[in-house]
Tab-separated table of C-alpha atoms in Angstrom:
chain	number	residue	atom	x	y	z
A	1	UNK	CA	0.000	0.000	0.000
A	2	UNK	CA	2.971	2.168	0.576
A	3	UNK	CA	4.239	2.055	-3.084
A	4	UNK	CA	0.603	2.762	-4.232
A	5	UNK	CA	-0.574	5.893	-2.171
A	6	UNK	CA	1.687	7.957	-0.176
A	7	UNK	CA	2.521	8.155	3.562
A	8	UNK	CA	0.495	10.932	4.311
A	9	UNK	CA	-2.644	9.988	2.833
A	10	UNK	CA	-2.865	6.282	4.136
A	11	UNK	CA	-4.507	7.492	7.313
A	12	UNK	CA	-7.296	9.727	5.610
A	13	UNK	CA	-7.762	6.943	3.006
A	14	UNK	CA	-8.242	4.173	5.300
A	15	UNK	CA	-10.434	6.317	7.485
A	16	UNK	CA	-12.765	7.474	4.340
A	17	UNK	CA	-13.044	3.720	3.112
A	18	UNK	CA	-13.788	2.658	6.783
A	19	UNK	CA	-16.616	5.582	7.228
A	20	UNK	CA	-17.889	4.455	3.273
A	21	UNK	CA	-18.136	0.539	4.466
A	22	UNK	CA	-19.853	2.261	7.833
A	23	UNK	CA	-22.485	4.099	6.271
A	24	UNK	CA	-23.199	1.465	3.874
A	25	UNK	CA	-23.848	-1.362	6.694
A	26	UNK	CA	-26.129	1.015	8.457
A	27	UNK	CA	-28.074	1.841	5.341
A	28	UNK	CA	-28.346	-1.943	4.644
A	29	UNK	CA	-29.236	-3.145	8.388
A	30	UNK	CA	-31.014	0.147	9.303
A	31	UNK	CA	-34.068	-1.815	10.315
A	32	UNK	CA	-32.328	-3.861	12.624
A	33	UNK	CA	-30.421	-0.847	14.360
A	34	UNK	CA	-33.129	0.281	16.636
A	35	UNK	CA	-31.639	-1.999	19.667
A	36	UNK	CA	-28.467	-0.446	19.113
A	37	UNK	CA	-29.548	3.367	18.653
A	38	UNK	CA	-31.577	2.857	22.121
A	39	UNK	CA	-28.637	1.118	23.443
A	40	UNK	CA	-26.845	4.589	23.007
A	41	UNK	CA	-29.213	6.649	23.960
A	42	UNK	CA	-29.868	4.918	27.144
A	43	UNK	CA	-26.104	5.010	28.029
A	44	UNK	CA	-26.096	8.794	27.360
A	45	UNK	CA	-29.250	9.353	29.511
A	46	UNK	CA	-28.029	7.363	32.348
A	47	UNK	CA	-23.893	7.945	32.517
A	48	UNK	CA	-24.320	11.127	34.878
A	49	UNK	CA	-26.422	8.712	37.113
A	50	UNK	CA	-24.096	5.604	37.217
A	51	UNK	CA	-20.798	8.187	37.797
A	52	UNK	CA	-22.626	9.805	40.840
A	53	UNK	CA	-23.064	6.428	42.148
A	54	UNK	CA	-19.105	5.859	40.685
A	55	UNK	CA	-17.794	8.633	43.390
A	56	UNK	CA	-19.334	6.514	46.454
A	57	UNK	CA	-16.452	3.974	45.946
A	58	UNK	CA	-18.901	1.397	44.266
A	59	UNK	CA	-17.095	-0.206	41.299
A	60	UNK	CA	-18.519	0.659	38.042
A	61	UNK	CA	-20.658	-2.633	37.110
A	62	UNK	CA	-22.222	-2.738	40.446
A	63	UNK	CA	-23.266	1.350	40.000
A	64	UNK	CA	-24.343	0.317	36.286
A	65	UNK	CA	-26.685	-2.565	38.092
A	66	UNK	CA	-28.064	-0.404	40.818
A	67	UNK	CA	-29.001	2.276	38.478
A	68	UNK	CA	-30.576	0.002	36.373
A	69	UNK	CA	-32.349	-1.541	39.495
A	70	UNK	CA	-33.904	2.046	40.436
A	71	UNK	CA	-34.782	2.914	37.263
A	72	UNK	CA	-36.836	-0.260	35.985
A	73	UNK	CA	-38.257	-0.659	39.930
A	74	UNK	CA	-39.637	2.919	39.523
A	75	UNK	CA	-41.212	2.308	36.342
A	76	UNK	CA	-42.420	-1.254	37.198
A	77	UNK	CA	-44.155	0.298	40.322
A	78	UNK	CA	-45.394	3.693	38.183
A	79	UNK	CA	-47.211	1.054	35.611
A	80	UNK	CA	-48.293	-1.449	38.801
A	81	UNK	CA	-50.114	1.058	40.268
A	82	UNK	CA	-51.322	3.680	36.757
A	83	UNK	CA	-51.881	0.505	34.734
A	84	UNK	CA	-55.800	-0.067	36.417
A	85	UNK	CA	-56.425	3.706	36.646
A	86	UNK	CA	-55.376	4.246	32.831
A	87	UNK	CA	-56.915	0.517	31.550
A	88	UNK	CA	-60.668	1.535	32.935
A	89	UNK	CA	-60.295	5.157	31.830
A	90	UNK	CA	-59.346	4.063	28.155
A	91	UNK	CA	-62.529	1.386	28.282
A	92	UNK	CA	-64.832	4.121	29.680
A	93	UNK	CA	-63.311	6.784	27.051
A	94	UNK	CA	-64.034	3.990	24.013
A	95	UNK	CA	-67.680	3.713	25.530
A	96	UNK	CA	-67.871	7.396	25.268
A	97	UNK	CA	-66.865	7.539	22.006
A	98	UNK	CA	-69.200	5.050	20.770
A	99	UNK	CA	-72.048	6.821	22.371
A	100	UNK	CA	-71.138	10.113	20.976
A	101	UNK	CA	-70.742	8.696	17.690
A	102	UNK	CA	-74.089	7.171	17.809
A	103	UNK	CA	-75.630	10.724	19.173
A	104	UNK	CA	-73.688	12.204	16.420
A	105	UNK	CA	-75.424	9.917	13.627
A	106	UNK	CA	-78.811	10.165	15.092
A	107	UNK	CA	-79.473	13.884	16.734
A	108	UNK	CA	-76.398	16.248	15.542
A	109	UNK	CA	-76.341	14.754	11.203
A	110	UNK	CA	-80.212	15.109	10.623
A	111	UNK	CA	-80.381	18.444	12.641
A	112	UNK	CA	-77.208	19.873	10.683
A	113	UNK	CA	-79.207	18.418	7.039
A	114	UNK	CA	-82.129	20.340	8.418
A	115	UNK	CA	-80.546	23.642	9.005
A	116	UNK	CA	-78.558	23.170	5.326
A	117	UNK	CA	-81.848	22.185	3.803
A	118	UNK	CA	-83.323	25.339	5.303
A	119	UNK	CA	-80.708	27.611	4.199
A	120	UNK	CA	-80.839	25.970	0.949
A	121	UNK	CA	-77.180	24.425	0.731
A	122	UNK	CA	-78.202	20.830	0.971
A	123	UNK	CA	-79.655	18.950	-1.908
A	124	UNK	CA	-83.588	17.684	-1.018
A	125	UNK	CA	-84.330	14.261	-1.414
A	126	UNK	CA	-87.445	12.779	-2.648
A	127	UNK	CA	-89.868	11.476	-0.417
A	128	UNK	CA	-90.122	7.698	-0.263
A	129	UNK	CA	-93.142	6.342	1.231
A	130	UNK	CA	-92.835	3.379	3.410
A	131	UNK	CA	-93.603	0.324	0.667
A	132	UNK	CA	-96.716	-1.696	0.986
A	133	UNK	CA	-96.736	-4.727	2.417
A	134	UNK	CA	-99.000	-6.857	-0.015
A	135	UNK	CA	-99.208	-5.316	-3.672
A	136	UNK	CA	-102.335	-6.415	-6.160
A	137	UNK	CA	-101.584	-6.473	-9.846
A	138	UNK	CA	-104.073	-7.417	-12.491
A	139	UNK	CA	-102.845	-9.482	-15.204
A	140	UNK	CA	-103.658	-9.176	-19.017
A	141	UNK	CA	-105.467	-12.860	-18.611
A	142	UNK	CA	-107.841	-11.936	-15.545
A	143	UNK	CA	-105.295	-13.125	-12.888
A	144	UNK	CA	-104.087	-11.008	-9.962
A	145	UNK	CA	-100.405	-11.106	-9.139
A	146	UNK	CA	-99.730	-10.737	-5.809
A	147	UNK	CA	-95.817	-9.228	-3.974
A	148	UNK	CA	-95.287	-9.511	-0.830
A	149	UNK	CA	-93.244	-7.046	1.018
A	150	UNK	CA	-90.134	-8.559	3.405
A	151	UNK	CA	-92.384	-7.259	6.118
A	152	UNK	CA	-94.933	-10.112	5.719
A	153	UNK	CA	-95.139	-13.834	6.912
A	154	UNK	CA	-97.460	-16.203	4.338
A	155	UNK	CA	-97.838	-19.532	5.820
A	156	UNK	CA	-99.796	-22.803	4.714
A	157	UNK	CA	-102.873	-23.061	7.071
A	158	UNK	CA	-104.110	-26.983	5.881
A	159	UNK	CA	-104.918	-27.572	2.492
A	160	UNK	CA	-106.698	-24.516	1.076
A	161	UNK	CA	-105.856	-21.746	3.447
A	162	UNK	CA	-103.112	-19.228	4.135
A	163	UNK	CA	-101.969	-17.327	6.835
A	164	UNK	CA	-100.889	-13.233	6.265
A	165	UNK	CA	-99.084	-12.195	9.300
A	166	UNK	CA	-96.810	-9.641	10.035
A	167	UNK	CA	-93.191	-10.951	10.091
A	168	UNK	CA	-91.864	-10.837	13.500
A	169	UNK	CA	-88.934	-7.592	14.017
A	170	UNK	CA	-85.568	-8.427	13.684
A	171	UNK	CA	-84.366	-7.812	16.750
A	172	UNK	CA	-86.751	-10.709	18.409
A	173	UNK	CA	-84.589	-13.923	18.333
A	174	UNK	CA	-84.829	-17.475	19.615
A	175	UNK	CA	-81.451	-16.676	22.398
A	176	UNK	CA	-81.197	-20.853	22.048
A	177	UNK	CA	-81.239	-21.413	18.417
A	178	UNK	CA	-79.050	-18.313	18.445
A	179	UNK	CA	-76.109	-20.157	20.857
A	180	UNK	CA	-76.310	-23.046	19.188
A	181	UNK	CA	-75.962	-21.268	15.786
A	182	UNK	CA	-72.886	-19.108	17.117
A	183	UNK	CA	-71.278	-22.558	18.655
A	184	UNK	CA	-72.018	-24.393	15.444
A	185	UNK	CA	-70.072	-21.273	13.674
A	186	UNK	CA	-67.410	-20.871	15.710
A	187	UNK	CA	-66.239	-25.110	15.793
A	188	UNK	CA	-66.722	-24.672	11.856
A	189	UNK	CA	-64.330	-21.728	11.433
A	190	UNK	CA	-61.738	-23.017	13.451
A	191	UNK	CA	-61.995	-25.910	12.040
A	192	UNK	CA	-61.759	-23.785	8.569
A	193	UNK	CA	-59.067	-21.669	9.388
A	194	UNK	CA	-56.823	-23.940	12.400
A	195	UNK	CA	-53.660	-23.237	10.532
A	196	UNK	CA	-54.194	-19.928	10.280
A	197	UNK	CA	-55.254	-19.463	13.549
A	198	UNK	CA	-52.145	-21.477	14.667
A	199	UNK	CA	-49.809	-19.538	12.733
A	200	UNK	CA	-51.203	-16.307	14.352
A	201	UNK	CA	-50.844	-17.737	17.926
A	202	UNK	CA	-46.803	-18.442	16.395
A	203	UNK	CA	-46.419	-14.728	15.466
A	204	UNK	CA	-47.835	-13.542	18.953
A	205	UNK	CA	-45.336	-15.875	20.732
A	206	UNK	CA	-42.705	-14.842	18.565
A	207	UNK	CA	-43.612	-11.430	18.521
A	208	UNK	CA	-43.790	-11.493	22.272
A	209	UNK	CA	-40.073	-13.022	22.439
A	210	UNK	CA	-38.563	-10.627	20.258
A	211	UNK	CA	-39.660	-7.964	22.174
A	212	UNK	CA	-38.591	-9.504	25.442
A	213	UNK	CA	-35.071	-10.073	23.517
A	214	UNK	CA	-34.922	-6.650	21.932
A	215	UNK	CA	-35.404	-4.878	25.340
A	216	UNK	CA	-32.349	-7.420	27.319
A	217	UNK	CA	-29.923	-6.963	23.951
A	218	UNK	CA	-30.774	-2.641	24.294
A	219	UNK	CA	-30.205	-2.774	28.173
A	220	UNK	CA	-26.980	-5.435	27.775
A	221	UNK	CA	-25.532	-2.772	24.929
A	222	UNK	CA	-25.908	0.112	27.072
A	223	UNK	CA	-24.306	-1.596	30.173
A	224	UNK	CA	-20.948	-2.393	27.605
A	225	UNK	CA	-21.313	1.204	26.259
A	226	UNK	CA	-21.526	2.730	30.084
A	227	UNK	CA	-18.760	0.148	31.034
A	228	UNK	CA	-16.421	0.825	28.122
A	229	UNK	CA	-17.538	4.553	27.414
A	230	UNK	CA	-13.124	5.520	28.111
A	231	UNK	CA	-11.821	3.170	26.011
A	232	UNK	CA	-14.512	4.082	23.250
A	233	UNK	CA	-13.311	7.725	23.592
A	234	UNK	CA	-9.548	6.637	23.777
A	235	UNK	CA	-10.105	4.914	21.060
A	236	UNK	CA	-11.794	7.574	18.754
A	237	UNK	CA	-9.130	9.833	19.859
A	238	UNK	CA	-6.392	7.335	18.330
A	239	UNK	CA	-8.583	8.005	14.897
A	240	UNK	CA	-6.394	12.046	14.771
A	241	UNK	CA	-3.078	12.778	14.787
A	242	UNK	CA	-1.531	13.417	18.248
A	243	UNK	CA	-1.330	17.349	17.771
A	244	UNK	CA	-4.935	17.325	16.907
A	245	UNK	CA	-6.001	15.114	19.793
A	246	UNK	CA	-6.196	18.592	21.579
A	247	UNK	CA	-9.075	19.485	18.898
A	248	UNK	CA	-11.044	16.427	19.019
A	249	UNK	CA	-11.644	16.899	22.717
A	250	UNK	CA	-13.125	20.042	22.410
A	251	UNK	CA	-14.929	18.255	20.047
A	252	UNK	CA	-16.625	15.659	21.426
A	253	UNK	CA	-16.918	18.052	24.959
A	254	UNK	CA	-19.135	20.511	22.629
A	255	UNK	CA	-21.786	17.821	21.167
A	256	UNK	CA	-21.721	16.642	24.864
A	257	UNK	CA	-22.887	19.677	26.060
A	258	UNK	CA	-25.575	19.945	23.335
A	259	UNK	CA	-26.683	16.615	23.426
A	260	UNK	CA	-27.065	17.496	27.627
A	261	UNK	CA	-29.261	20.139	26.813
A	262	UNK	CA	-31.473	18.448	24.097
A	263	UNK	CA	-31.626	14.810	25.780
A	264	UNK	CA	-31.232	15.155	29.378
A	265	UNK	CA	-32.854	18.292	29.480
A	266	UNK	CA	-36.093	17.507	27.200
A	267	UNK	CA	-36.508	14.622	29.600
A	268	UNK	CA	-36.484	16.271	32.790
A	269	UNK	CA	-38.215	19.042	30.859
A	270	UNK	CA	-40.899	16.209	29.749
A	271	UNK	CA	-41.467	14.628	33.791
A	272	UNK	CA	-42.081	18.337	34.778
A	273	UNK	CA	-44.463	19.229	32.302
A	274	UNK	CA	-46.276	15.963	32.729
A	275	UNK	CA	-46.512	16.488	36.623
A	276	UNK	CA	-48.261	20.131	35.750
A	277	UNK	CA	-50.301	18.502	33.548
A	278	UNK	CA	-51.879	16.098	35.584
A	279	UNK	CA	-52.414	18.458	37.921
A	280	UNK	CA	-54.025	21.187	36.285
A	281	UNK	CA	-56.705	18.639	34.406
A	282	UNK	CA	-57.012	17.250	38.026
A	283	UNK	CA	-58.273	20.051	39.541
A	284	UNK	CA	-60.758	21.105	36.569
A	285	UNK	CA	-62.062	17.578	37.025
A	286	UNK	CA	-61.625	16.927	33.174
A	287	UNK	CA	-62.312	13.438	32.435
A	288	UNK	CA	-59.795	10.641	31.349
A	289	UNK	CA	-57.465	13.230	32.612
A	290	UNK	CA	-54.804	10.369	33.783
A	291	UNK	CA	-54.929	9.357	30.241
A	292	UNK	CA	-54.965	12.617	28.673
A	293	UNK	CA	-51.566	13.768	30.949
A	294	UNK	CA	-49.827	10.770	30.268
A	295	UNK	CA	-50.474	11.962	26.433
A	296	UNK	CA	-48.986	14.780	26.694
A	297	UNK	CA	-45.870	13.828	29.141
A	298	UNK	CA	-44.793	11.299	25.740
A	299	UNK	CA	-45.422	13.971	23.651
A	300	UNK	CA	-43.102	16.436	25.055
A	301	UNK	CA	-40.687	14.445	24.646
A	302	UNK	CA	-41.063	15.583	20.825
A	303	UNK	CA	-40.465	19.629	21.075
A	304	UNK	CA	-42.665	21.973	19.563
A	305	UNK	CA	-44.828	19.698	17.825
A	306	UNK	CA	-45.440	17.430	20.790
A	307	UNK	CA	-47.459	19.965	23.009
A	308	UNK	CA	-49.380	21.269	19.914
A	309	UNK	CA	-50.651	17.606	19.278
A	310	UNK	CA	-51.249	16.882	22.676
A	311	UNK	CA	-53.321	19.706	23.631
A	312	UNK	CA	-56.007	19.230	21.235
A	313	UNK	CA	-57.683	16.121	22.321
A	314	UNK	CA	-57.343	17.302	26.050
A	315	UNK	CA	-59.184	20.690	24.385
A	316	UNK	CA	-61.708	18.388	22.438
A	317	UNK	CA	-62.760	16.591	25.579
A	318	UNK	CA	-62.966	19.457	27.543
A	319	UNK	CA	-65.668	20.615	25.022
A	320	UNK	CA	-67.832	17.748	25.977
A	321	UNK	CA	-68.215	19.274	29.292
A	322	UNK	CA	-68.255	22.591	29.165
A	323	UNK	CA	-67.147	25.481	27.401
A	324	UNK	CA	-65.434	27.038	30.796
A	325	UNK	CA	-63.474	24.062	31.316
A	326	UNK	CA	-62.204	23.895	27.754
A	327	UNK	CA	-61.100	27.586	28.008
A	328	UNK	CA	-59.314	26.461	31.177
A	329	UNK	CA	-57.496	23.547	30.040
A	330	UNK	CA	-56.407	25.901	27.245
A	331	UNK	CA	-55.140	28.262	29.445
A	332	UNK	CA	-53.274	25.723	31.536
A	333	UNK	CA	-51.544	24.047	28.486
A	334	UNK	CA	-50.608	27.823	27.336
A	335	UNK	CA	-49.093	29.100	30.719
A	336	UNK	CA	-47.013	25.399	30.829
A	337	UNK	CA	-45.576	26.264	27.823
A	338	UNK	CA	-45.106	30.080	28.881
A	339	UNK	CA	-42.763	28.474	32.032
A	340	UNK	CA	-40.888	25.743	29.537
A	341	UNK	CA	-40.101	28.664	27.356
A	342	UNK	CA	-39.114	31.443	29.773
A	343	UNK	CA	-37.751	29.088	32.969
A	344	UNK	CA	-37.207	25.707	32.476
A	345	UNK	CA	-35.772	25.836	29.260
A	346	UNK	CA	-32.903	28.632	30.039
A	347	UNK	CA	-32.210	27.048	33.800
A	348	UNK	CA	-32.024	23.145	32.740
A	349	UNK	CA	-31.099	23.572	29.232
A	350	UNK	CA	-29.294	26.662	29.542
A	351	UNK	CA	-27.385	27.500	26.457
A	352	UNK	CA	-25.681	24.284	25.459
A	353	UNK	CA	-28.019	23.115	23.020
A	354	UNK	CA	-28.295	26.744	20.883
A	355	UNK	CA	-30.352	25.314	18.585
A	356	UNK	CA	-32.682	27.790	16.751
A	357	UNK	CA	-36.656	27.485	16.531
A	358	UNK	CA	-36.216	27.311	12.759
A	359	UNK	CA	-33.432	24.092	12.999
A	360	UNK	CA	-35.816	22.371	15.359
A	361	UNK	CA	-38.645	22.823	13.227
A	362	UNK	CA	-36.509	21.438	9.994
A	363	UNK	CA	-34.997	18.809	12.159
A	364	UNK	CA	-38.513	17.454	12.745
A	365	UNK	CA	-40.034	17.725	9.423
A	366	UNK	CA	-37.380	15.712	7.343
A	367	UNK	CA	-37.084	13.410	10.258
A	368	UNK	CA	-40.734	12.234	10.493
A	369	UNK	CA	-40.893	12.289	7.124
A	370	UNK	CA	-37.704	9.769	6.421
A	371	UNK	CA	-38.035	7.876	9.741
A	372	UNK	CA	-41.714	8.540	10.641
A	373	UNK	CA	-42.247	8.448	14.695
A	374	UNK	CA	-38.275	7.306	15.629
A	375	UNK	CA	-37.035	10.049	12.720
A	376	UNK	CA	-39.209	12.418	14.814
A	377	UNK	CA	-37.565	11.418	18.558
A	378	UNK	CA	-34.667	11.424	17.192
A	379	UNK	CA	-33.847	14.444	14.779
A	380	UNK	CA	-33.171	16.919	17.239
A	381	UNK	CA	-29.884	15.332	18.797
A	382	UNK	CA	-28.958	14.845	15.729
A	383	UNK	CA	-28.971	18.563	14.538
A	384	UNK	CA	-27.019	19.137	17.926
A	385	UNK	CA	-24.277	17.301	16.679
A	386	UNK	CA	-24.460	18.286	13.487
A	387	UNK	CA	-24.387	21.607	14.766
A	388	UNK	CA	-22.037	21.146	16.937
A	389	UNK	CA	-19.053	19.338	14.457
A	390	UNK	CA	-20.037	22.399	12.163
A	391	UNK	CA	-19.336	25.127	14.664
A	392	UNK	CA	-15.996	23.043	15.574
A	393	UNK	CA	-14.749	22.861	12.006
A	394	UNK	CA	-15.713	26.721	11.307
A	395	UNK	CA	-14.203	28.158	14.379
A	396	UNK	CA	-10.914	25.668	13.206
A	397	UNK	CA	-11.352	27.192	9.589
A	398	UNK	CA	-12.486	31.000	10.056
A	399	UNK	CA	-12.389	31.987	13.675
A	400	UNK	CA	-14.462	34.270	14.676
C-alpha cells in the first residue's frame, strides 16, 4: 500500500473507506439498528447517574446494576399502580366515544341536514313512502299477481288456506337457536381456518419473544457502552493525529454539552411538564385526565410539535363538558408552555443546546418524514451534533 498511495494519505484513506463501508452497513441493516440506537441513547441518559453512584467507591458494574435496578423498579411500580387507573379510563373513554358517535349519527347529522336544507345548501331528497306490504296487480289474462313485502309472513294453514301475518322484528330472536348457531359457527371456522389461527398464535409468541429479547440486547448494549464509554473515547481519539487530539476533545466536549441540553434536558423538561399537567386537568375535574396527561408527558418528549398535538384532544374533551373548562385547560396548556419557554428551558437547558426554533422545526419535518415516529424522537440530537461538528470545524477554519 505504501508504493501505491503515499505516507500521508494512508490514514485519511483508510479512514474514508472505513466511514464508506460504515455508512453502507447502516443503510443496509437500518431496520435492525433500533436496539443499538436505544442502546446509546440509554447510556447517554443514564452515565451522569451511574458516575454519581461511581464517586461513592462502588465499582462501576455494580453502579451500572443499581441504576438500572432504580430505574426499571420505579417504572415497574409507576405502571403497577397507573396501569388499572389508565386501563378503565381508556374502556370508559371507548364507551364514550361510541355513544357520541351514535348521538352524532342520530341527533347532531339530521339536525345539521335540516338547518342546510333550510338555508338551501343541501340537496332535497325525494320522499319515499314506506312500501306496501301486499301489492295487487291485475294481469292481461284476468289473474291477480300478488308481492309480498319482506315485512310479511305467508304460511300454509291446511290444504286450502293461508296465513298473512306480520313478520316478527328483527331484533326478536330465539337466544337458544341463536347459541347453538354461534357454537355451530365458531367449531366450523376453526376448524376452517386452524392453521391460520395457529400460525397467528406463532407470530404472537414470537412477537412477544422478540420484544422480550430486543429490550435485554438494548439494556446489555448500554451496560458495555456505560462500562467501556473511556476506552470508546480513547479509542476515537487514536482516529487524529496526536497534535490534533487537543481538537477532538473540544470536540466531542461541545456535542456533549448539546446533546445534555437536548436529551437530558427535554426529559427532565418532559417529567415536569407531565406532573403540571396532571395536575391542572385534576383540579378542573376533566375526564380521562390520567390518560390525557400521560399523552402529553410522551409527547413532550417531541419539542414543539409534541405539546401542539397533545393539547387538542385534552381541548376536544374538555368541550364535551363545558365550554369554561375547555377555556381552562387551554389556558393551563398555554401558561405550561409560557414556564418551559421562559424558565425551564434557560435554567435546565441553559445554552448548550443553541439550537434555533427554525433548525428544530426542519430537524422534525425531514425526520418524520424519512423515519416517521423514531425520525421524529430522534432528529433533534442529531442537529445538535451536526451543529455542533459544524461550529468546531468553522471556528478551526475562520475563527471568529
Amino acid at each position: 500500500m505504501s508504493t501505491l498511495v503515499p505516507e500521508k494519505w494512508q490514514k485519511p484513506l483508510l479512514l474514508t473507506v472505513t466511514a464508506a463501508v460504515l455508512i453502507t452497513i447502516i443503510a443496509v441493516a437500518h431496520e435492525v439498528m433500533t436496539p443499538f440506537v436505544m442502546a446509546l441513547v440509554i447510556a447517554y441518559v443514564l452515565t451522569p447517574a451511574v458516575s454519581w453512584v461511581e464517586r461513592r467507591r462502588v465499582p462501576r458494574g455494580w453502579a451500572i446494576a443499581l441504576v438500572y435496578v432504580i430505574v426499571l423498579g420505579s417504572l415497574a411500580i409507576f405502571v403497577r399502580l397507573s396501569a388499572p387507573r389508565v386501563g378503565q379510563e381508556i374502556g370508559n373513554l371507548g364507551r364514550e366515544m361510541r355513544h357520541n358517535a351514535a348521538t352524532m349519527r342520530a341527533e347532531w347529522i339530521p339536525v345539521a341536514q335540516q338547518r342546510l336544507s333550510e338555508l338551501g345548501l343541501a340537496g332535497h331528497e325525494p320522499d319515499h313512502e314506506r312500501a306496501p306490504a301486499i301489492v295487487v296487480k291485475p294481469q292481461p289474462d284476468g289473474t291477480y299477481a300478488i308481492d309480498v313485502g319482506r315485512g310479511v309472513l305467508i304460511e300454509p294453514k291446511g290444504q286450502d288456506s293461508w296465513i298473512v301475518a306480520p313478520r316478527e322484528p328483527e331484533g326478536r330472536v330465539d337466544l337458544m337457536h341463536l347459541s347453538d348457531e354461534a357454537i355451530a359457527k365458531s367449531f366450523a371456522y376453526v376448524h376452517a381456518n386452524a392453521v391460520d389461527l395457529l400460525k397467528f398464535g406463532g407470530n404472537l409468541v414470537a412477537s412477544s419473544a422478540r420484544a422480550v429479547f430486543v429490550f435485554g440486547l438494548t439494556l446489555m448494549v448500554a451496560a458495555y457502552l456505560m462500562l467501556t464509554r473511556e476506552k470508546i473515547l480513547a479509542f476515537l481519539g487514536t482516529l487524529v493525529r496526536p497534535e490534533r487530539r487537543s481538537s477532538f476533545g473540544e470536540l466531542v466536549g461541545r456535542v456533549d454539552r448539546g446533546l445534555a441540553g437536548v436529551v437530558r434536558g427535554q426529559l427532565i423538561i418532559c417529567l415536569i411538564n407531565g406532573a403540571l399537567t396532571a395536575v391542572g386537568f385534576a383540579l378542573v375535574g376533566l375526564k380521562y385526565w390520567p390518560i390525557l396527561a400521560l399523552f402529553a408527558t410522551v409527547l413532550s418528549l417531541i419539542p414543539i410539535f409534541g405539546v401542539i398535538i397533545s393539547s387538542v384532544p385534552a381541548v376536544a374533551v374538555a368541550l364535551t363538558q363545558n365550554f369554561g373548562t375547555a377555556v381552562f385547560v387551554l389556558v393551563w396548556i398555554i401558561v405550561i408552555h409560557q414556564i418551559e419557554a421562559n424558565v425551564l428551558n434557560p435554567k435546565i437547558m441553559g445554552d448548550s443546546a443553541k439550537l434555533h426554533p427554525v433548525l428544530v422545526i426542519f430537524a422534525l419535518v425531514v425526520g418524520e418524514h424519512l423515519f416517521q415516529t423514531k425520525g421524529a424522537l430522534l432528529a433533534v440530537p442529531c442537529m445538535s451534533i451536526a451543529q455542533s461538528i459544524f461550529l468546531h470545524f468553522r471556528e478551526r477554519v475562520a475563527p471568529p
